mmCIF file of C-alpha atoms in Angstrom:
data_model
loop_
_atom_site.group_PDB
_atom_site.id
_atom_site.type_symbol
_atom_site.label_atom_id
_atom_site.label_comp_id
_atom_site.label_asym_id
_atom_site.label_seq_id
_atom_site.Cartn_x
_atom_site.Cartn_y
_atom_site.Cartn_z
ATOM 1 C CA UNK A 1 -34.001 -7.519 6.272
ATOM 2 C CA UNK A 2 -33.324 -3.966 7.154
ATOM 3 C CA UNK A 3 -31.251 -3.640 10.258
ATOM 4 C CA UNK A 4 -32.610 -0.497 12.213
ATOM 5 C CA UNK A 5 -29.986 0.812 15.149
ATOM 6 C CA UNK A 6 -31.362 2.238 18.434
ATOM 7 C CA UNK A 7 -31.360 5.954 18.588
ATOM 8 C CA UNK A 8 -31.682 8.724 21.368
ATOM 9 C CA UNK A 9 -34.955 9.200 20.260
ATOM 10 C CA UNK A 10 -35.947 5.545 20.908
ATOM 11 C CA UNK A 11 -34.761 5.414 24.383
ATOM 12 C CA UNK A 12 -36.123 8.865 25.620
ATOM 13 C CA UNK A 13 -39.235 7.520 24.020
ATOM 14 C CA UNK A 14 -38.498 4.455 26.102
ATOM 15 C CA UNK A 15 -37.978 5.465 29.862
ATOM 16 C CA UNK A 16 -40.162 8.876 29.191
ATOM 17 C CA UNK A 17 -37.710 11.515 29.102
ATOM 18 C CA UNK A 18 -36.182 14.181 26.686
ATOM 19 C CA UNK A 19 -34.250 13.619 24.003
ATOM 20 C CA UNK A 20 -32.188 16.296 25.299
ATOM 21 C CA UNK A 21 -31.881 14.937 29.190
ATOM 22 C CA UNK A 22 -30.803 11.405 27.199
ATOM 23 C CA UNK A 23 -28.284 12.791 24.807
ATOM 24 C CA UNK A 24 -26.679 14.834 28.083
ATOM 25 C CA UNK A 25 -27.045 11.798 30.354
ATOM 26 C CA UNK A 26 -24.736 9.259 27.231
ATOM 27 C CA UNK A 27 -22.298 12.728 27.681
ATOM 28 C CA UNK A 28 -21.895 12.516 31.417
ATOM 29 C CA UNK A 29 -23.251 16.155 31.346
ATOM 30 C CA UNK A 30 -23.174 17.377 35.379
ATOM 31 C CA UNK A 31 -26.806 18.802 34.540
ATOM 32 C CA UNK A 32 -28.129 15.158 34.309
ATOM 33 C CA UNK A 33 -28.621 13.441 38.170
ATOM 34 C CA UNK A 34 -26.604 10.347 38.762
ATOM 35 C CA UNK A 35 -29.892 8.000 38.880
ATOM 36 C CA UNK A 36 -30.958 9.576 35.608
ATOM 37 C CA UNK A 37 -27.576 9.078 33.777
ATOM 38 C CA UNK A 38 -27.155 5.265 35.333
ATOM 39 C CA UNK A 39 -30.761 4.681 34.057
ATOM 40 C CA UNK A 40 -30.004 5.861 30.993
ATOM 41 C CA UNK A 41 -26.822 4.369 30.714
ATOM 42 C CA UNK A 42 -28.384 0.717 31.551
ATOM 43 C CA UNK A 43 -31.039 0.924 28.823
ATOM 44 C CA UNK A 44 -28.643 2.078 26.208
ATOM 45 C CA UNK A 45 -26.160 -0.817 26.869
ATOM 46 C CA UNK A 46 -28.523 -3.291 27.128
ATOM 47 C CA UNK A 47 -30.276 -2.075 23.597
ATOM 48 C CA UNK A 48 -26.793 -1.640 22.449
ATOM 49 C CA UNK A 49 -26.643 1.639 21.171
ATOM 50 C CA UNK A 50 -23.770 3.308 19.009
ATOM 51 C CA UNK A 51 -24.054 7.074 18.871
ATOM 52 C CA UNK A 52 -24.633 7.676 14.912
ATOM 53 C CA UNK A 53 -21.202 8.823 13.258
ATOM 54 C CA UNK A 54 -22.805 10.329 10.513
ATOM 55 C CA UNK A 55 -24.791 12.809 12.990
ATOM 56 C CA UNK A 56 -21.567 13.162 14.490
ATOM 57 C CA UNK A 57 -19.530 14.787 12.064
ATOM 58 C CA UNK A 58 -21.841 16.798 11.298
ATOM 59 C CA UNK A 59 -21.315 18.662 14.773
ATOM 60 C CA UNK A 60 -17.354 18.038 14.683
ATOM 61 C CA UNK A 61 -17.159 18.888 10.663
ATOM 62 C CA UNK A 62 -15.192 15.683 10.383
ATOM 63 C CA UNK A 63 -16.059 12.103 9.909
ATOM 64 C CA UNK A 64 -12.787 10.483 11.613
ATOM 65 C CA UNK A 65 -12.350 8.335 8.615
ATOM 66 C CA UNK A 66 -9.605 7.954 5.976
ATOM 67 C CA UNK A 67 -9.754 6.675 2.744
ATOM 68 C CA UNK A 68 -6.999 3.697 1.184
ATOM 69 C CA UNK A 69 -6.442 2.910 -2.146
ATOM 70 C CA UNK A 70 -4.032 -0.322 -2.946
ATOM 71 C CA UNK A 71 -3.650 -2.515 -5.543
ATOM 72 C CA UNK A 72 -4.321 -5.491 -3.405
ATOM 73 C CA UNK A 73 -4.615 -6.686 0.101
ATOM 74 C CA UNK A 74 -3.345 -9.684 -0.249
ATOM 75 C CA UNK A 75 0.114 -8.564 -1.735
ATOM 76 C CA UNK A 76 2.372 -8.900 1.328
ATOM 77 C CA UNK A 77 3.707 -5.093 0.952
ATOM 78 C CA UNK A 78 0.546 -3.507 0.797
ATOM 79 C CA UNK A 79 -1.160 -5.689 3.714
ATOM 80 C CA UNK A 80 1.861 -5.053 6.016
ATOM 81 C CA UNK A 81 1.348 -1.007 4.646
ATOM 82 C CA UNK A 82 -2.615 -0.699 5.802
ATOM 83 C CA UNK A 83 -1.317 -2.225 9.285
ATOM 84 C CA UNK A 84 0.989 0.840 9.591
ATOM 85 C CA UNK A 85 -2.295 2.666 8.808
ATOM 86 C CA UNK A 86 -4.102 1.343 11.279
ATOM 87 C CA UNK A 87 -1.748 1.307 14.246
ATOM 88 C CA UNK A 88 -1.527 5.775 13.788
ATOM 89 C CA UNK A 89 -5.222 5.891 12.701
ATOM 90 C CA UNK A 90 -6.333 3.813 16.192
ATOM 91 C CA UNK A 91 -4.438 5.829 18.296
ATOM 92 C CA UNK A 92 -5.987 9.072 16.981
ATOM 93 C CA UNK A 93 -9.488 7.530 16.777
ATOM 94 C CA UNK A 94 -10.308 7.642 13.001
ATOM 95 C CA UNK A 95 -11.672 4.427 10.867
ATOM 96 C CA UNK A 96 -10.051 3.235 7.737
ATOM 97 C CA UNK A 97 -11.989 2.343 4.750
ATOM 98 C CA UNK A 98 -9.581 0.615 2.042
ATOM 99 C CA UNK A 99 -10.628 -0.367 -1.446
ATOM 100 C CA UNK A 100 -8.554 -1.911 -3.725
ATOM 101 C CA UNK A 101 -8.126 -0.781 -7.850
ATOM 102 C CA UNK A 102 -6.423 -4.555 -8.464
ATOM 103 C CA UNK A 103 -3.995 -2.848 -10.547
ATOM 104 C CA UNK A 104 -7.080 -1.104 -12.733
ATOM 105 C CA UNK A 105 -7.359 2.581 -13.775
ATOM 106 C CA UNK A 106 -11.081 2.342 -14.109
ATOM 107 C CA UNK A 107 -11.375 0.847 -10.448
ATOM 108 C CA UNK A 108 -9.367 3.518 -8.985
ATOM 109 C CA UNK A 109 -11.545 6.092 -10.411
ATOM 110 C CA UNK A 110 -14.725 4.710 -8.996
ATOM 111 C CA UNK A 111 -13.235 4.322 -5.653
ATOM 112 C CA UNK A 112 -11.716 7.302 -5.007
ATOM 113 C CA UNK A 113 -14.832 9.088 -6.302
ATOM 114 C CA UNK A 114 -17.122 6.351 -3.406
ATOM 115 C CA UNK A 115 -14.682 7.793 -0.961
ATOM 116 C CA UNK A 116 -14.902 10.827 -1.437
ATOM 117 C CA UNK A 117 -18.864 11.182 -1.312
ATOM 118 C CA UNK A 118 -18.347 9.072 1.880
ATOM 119 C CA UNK A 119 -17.135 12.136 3.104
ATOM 120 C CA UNK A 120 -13.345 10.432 4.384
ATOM 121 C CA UNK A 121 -11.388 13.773 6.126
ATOM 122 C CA UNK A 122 -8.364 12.258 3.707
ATOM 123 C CA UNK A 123 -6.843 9.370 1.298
ATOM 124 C CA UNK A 124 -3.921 7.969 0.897
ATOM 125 C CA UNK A 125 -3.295 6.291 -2.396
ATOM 126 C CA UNK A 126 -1.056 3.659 -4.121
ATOM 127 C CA UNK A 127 -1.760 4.448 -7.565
ATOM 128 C CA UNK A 128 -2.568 1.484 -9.767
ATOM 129 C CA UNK A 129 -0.718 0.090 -12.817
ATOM 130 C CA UNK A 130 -2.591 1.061 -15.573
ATOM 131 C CA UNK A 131 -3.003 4.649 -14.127
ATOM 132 C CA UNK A 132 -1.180 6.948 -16.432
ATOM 133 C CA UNK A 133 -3.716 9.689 -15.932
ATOM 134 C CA UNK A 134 -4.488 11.486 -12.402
ATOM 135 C CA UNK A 135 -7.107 13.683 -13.309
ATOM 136 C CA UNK A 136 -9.452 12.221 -11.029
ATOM 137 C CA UNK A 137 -7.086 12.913 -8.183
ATOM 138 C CA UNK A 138 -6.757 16.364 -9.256
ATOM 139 C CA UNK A 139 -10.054 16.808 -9.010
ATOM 140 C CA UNK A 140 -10.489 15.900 -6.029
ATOM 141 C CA UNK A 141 -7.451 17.748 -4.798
ATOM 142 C CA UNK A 142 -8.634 21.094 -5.635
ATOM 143 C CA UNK A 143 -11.562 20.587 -3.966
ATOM 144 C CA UNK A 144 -9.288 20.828 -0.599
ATOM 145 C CA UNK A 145 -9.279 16.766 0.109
ATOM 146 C CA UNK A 146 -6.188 15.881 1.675
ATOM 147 C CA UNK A 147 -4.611 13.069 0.296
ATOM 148 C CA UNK A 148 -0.974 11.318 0.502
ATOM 149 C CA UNK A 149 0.498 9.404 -1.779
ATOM 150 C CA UNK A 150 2.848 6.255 -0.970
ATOM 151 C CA UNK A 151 5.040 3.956 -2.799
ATOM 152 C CA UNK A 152 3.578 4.090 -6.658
ATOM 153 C CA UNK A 153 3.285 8.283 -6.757
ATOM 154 C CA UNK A 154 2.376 11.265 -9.559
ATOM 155 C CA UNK A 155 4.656 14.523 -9.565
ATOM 156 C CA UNK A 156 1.571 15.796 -10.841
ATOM 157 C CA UNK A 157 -0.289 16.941 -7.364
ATOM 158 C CA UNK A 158 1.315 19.195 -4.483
ATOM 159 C CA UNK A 159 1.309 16.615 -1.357
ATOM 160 C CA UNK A 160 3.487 14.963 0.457
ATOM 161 C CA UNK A 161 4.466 11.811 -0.723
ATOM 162 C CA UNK A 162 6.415 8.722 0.943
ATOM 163 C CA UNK A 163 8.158 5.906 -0.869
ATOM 164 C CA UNK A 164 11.033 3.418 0.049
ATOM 165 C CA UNK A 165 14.603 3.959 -1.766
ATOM 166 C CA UNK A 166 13.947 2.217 -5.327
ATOM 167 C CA UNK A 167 17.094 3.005 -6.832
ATOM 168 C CA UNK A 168 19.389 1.835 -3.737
ATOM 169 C CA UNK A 169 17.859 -1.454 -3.583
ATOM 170 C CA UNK A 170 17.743 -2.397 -7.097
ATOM 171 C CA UNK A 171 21.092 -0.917 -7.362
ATOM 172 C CA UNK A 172 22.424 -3.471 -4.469
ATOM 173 C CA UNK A 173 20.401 -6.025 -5.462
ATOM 174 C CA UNK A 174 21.962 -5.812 -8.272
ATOM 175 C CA UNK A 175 25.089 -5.694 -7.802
ATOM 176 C CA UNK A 176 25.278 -8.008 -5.107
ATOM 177 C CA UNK A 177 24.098 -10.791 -8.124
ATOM 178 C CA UNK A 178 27.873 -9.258 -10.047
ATOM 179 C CA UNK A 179 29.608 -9.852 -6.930
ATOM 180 C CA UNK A 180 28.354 -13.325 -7.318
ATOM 181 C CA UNK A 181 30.158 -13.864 -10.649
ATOM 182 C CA UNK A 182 26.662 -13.448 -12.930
ATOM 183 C CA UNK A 183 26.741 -11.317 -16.168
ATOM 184 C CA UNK A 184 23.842 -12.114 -18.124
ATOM 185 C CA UNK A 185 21.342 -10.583 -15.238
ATOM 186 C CA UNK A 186 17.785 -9.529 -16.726
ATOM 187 C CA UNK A 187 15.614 -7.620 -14.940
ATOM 188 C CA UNK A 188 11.061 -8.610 -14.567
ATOM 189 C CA UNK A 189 9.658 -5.558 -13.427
ATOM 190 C CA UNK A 190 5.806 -3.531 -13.616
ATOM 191 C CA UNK A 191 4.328 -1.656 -15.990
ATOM 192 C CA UNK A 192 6.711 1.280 -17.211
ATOM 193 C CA UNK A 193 4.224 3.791 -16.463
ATOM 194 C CA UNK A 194 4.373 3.471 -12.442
ATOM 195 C CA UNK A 195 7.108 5.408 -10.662
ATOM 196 C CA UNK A 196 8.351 2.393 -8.905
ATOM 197 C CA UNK A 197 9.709 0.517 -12.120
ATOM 198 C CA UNK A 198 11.481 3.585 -13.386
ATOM 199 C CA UNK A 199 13.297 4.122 -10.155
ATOM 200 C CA UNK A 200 14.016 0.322 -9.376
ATOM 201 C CA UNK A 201 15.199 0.215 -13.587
ATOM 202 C CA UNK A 202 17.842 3.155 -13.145
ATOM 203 C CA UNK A 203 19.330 1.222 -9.793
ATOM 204 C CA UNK A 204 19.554 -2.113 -12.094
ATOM 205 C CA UNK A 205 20.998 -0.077 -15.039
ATOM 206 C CA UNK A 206 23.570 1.319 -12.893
ATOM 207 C CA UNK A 207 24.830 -1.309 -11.255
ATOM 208 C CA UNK A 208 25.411 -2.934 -14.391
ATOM 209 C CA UNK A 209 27.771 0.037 -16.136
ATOM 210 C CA UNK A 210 29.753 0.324 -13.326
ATOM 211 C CA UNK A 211 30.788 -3.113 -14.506
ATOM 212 C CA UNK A 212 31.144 -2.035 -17.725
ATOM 213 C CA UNK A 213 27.753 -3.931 -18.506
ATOM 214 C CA UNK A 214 24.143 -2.954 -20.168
ATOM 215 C CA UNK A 215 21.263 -5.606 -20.514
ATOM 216 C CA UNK A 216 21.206 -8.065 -23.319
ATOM 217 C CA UNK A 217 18.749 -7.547 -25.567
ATOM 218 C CA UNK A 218 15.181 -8.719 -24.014
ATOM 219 C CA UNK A 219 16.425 -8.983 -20.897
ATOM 220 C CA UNK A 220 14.177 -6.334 -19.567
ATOM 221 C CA UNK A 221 10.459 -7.621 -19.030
ATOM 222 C CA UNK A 222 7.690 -5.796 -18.454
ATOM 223 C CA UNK A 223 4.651 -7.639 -16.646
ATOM 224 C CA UNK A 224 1.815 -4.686 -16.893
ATOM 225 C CA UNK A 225 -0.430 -5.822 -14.172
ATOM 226 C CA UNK A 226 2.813 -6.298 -11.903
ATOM 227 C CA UNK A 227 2.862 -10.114 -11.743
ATOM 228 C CA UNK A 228 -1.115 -10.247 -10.932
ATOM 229 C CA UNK A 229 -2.027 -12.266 -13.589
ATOM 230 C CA UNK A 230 0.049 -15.601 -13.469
ATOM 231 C CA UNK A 231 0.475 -16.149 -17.543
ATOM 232 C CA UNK A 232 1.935 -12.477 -17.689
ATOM 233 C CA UNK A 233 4.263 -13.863 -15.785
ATOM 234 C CA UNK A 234 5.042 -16.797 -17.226
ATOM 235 C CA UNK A 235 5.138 -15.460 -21.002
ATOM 236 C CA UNK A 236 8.402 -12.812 -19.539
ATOM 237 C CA UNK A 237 9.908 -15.578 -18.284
ATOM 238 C CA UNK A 238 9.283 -17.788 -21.872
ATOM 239 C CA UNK A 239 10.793 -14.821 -23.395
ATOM 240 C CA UNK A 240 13.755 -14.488 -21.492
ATOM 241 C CA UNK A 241 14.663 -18.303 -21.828
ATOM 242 C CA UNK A 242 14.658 -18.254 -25.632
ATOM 243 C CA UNK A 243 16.253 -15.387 -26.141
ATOM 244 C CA UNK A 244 19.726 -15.923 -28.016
ATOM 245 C CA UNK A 245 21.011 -14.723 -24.179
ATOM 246 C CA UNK A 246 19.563 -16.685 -21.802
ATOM 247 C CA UNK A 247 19.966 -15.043 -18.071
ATOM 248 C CA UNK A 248 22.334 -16.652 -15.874
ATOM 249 C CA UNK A 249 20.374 -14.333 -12.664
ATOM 250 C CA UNK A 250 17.063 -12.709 -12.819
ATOM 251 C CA UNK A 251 16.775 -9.926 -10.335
ATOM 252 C CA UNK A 252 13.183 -9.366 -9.866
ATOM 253 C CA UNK A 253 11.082 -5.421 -9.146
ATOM 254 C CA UNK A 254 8.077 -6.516 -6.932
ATOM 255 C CA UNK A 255 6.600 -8.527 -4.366
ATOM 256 C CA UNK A 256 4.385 -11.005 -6.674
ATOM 257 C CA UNK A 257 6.996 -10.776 -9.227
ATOM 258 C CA UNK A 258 9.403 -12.209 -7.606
ATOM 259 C CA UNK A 259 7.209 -15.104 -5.498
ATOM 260 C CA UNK A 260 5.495 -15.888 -8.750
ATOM 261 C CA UNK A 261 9.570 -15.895 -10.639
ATOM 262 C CA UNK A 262 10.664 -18.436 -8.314
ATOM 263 C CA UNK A 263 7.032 -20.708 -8.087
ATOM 264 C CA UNK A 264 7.561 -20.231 -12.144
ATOM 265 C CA UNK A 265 10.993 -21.799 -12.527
ATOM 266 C CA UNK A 266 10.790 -24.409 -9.682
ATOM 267 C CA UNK A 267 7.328 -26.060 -11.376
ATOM 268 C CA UNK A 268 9.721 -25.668 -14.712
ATOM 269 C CA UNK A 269 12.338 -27.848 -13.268
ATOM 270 C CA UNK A 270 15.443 -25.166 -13.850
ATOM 271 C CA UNK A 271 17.507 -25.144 -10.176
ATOM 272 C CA UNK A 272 18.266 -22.283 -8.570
ATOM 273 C CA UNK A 273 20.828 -20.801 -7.923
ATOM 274 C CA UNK A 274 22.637 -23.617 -10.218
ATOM 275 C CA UNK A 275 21.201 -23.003 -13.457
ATOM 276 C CA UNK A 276 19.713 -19.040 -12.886
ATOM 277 C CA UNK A 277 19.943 -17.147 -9.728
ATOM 278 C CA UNK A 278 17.559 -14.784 -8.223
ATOM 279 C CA UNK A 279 16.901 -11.851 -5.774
ATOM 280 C CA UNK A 280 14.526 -9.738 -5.608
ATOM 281 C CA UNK A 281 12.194 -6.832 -3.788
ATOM 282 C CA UNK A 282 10.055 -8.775 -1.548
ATOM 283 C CA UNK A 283 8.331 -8.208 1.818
ATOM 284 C CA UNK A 284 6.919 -11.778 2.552
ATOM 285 C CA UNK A 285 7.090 -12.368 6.168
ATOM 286 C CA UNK A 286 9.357 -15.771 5.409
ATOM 287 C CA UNK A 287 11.439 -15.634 2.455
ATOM 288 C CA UNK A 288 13.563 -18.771 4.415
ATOM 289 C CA UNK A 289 10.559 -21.124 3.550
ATOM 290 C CA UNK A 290 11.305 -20.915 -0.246
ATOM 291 C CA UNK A 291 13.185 -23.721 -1.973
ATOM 292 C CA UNK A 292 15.667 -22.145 -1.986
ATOM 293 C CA UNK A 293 15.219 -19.189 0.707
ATOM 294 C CA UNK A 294 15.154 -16.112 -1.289
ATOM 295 C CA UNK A 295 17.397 -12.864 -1.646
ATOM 296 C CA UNK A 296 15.433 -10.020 -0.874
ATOM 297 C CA UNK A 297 15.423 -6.179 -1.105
ATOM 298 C CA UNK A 298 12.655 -5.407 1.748
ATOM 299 C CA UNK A 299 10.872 -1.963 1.609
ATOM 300 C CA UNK A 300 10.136 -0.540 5.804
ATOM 301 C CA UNK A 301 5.985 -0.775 4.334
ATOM 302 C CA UNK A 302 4.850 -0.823 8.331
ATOM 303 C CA UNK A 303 7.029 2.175 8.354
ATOM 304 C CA UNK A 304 5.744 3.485 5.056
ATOM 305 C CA UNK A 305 1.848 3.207 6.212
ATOM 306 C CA UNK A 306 2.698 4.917 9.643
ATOM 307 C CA UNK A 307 4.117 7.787 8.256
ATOM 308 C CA UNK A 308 2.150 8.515 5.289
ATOM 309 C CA UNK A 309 -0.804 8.086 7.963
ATOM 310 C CA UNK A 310 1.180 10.773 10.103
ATOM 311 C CA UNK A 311 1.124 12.919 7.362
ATOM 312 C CA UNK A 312 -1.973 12.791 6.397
ATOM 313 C CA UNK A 313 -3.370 13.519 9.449
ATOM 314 C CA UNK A 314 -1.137 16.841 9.729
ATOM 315 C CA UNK A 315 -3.252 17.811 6.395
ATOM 316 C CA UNK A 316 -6.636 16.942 8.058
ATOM 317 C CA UNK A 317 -5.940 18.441 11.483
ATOM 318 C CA UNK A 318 -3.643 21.449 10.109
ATOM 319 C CA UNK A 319 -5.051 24.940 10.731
ATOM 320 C CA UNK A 320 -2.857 26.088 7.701
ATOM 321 C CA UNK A 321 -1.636 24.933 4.579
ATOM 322 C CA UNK A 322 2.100 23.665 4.837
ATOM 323 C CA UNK A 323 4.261 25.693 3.243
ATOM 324 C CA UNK A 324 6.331 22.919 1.600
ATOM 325 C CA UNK A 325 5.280 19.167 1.212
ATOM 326 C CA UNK A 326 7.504 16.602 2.125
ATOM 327 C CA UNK A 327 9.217 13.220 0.106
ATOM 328 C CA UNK A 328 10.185 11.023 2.230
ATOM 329 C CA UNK A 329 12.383 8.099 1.094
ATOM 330 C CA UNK A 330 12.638 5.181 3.889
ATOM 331 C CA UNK A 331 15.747 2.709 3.830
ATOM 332 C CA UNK A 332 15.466 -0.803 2.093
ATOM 333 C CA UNK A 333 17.685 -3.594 2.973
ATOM 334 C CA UNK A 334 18.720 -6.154 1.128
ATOM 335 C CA UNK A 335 18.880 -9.618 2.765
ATOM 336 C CA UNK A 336 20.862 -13.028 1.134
ATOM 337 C CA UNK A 337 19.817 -16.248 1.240
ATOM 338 C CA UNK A 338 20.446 -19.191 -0.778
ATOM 339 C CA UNK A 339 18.824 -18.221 -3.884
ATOM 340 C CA UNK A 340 21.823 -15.873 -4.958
ATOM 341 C CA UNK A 341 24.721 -18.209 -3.761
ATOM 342 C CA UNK A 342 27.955 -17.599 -5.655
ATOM 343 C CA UNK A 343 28.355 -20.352 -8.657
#
């Protein structure tokens, strides 16, 4: 069944008047008489009618609507990202529309593309982990749609971009498992085409040869879909254990990596931090409910949505093209819990 919405044509139709006199008495226009506009006004609450957005922006030459892509909304980063979104897009009065590519090239494609002939003033876009080429997004770039990209970004397109500091918090995530007294620390991160795992792999990397350390051989795992599929997961970890180096810590590059890590080795029976320890980025609201509570790195996402949002909106609402785009590289913070405890 077809829903039909009311329209200024139905009520003028209604209570025998214009369609002009209605559409000034919804404005408030000082042309309409009071009696008119509260008449009006009556029949179009009671009949509950929306002005028509679409018919809207075509007068304004905006819709008031940006587009998100994420991987998923039910990873604890991104969710806590769109609600930085949505706390700058409310204030300004523009909808959000997210999609999500779970982690698939193809899926990003046809959703940026549904945006876009949606007619959203903007996107902002984590890309996905099988996305190693952005031609769709340059595309759609050159046709003057402002977009900003957050977290998982491409050099490849002139924008601003916002993503938390990778290399600091694998670098004292990492570190803070040497100060612990572990050696043999391997490393379960994304697929090596996102930006994230390269930046989070040079902080690891570093904080081992400052200690005079590199990692064992197979110590580095990559899960391609980023922990989404649980028997990824669980073949990195197989491969770590029977390696001829088994890892005394695992320090872990992702949200679902590192939940799905722990889940993996507490349903295997191997205690933590006794027999391996682990820490890892993670932005789920109550890393203390683990067995054991878990060592984070946590990325400012609330802060990361707001601001990309903020930016965005400079690109939508800008009379001129900026003259330089902006990086901008938030703070992480690493927190330790029980999961990391010295030996």
């Amino acid at each position: 069944m077809k829903f039909e919405a009311i329209t200024i044509k139905d009520i003028a139709r209604a209570l025998g008047l214009s369609v002009s006199t209605v559409s000034k008495a919804l404005r408030g226009s000082h042309e309409i008489s009071e009696e008119t506009k509260k008449h009006v006004l009556a029949y179009a609450a009671e009949h509950h009618y929306k002005p028509n957005p679409i018919a809207q922006s075509l007068k304004r030459g905006r819709s008031k609507s940006i587009g998100v892509i994420v991987c998923n909304i039910d990873n604890n980063f991104f969710s806590a990202v769109i609600n930085g979104i949505e706390s700058v897009a409310r204030q300004k009065d523009y909808n959000v529309i997210i999609t999500q590519s779970q982690e698939s090239s193809e899926r990003e494609i046809t959703n940026s593309e549904h945006l876009s002939s949606r007619s959203v003033d903007g996107l902002i876009i984590s890309l996905s982990a099988e996305t190693k080429n952005v031609d769709h997004l340059i595309k759609l770039h050159e046709k003057g749609l402002p977009m900003v990209f957050f977290d998982r970004i491409t050099d490849e397109i002139a924008t601003h971009k916002v993503i938390a500091d990778n290399y600091k918090g694998a670098y004292e995530g990492t570190r803070h498992l040497l100060e612990q007294g572990f050696r043999r620390i391997a490393h379960i991160t994304s697929s090596p085409s996102i930006s994230i795992t390269t930046e989070r792999l040079e902080g690891y990397n570093k904080a081992l040869s400052e200690n005079g350390l590199s990692p064992f051989p197979g110590h580095i795992q990559y899960c391609l879909h980023g922990g989404m599929i649980a028997d990824e997961l669980e073949q990195a970890i197989d491969r770590l254990f029977q390696s001829a180096q088994p890892p005394d810590a695992i320090f872990t590059a992702s949200d679902r990596i590192t939940i799905g890590t722990l889940a993996v080795l507490n349903k295997r029976g191997i205690k933590i931090p006794q027999q391996v320890a682990i820490a890892g980025f993670s932005n789920f609201s109550s890393p203390e409910l683990f067995c054991p509570p878990l060592t984070t790195v946590r990325q400012p996402a609330f802060e990361m949505g707001k601001t990309a949002t903020e930016l965005l909106l400079q690109l939508i609402e800008g009379k001129h093209k900026p003259a330089s785009f902006e990086k901008k590289v938030l703070p992480t913070e690493l927190v330790i819990r029980e999961s990391s405890k010295k030996r």
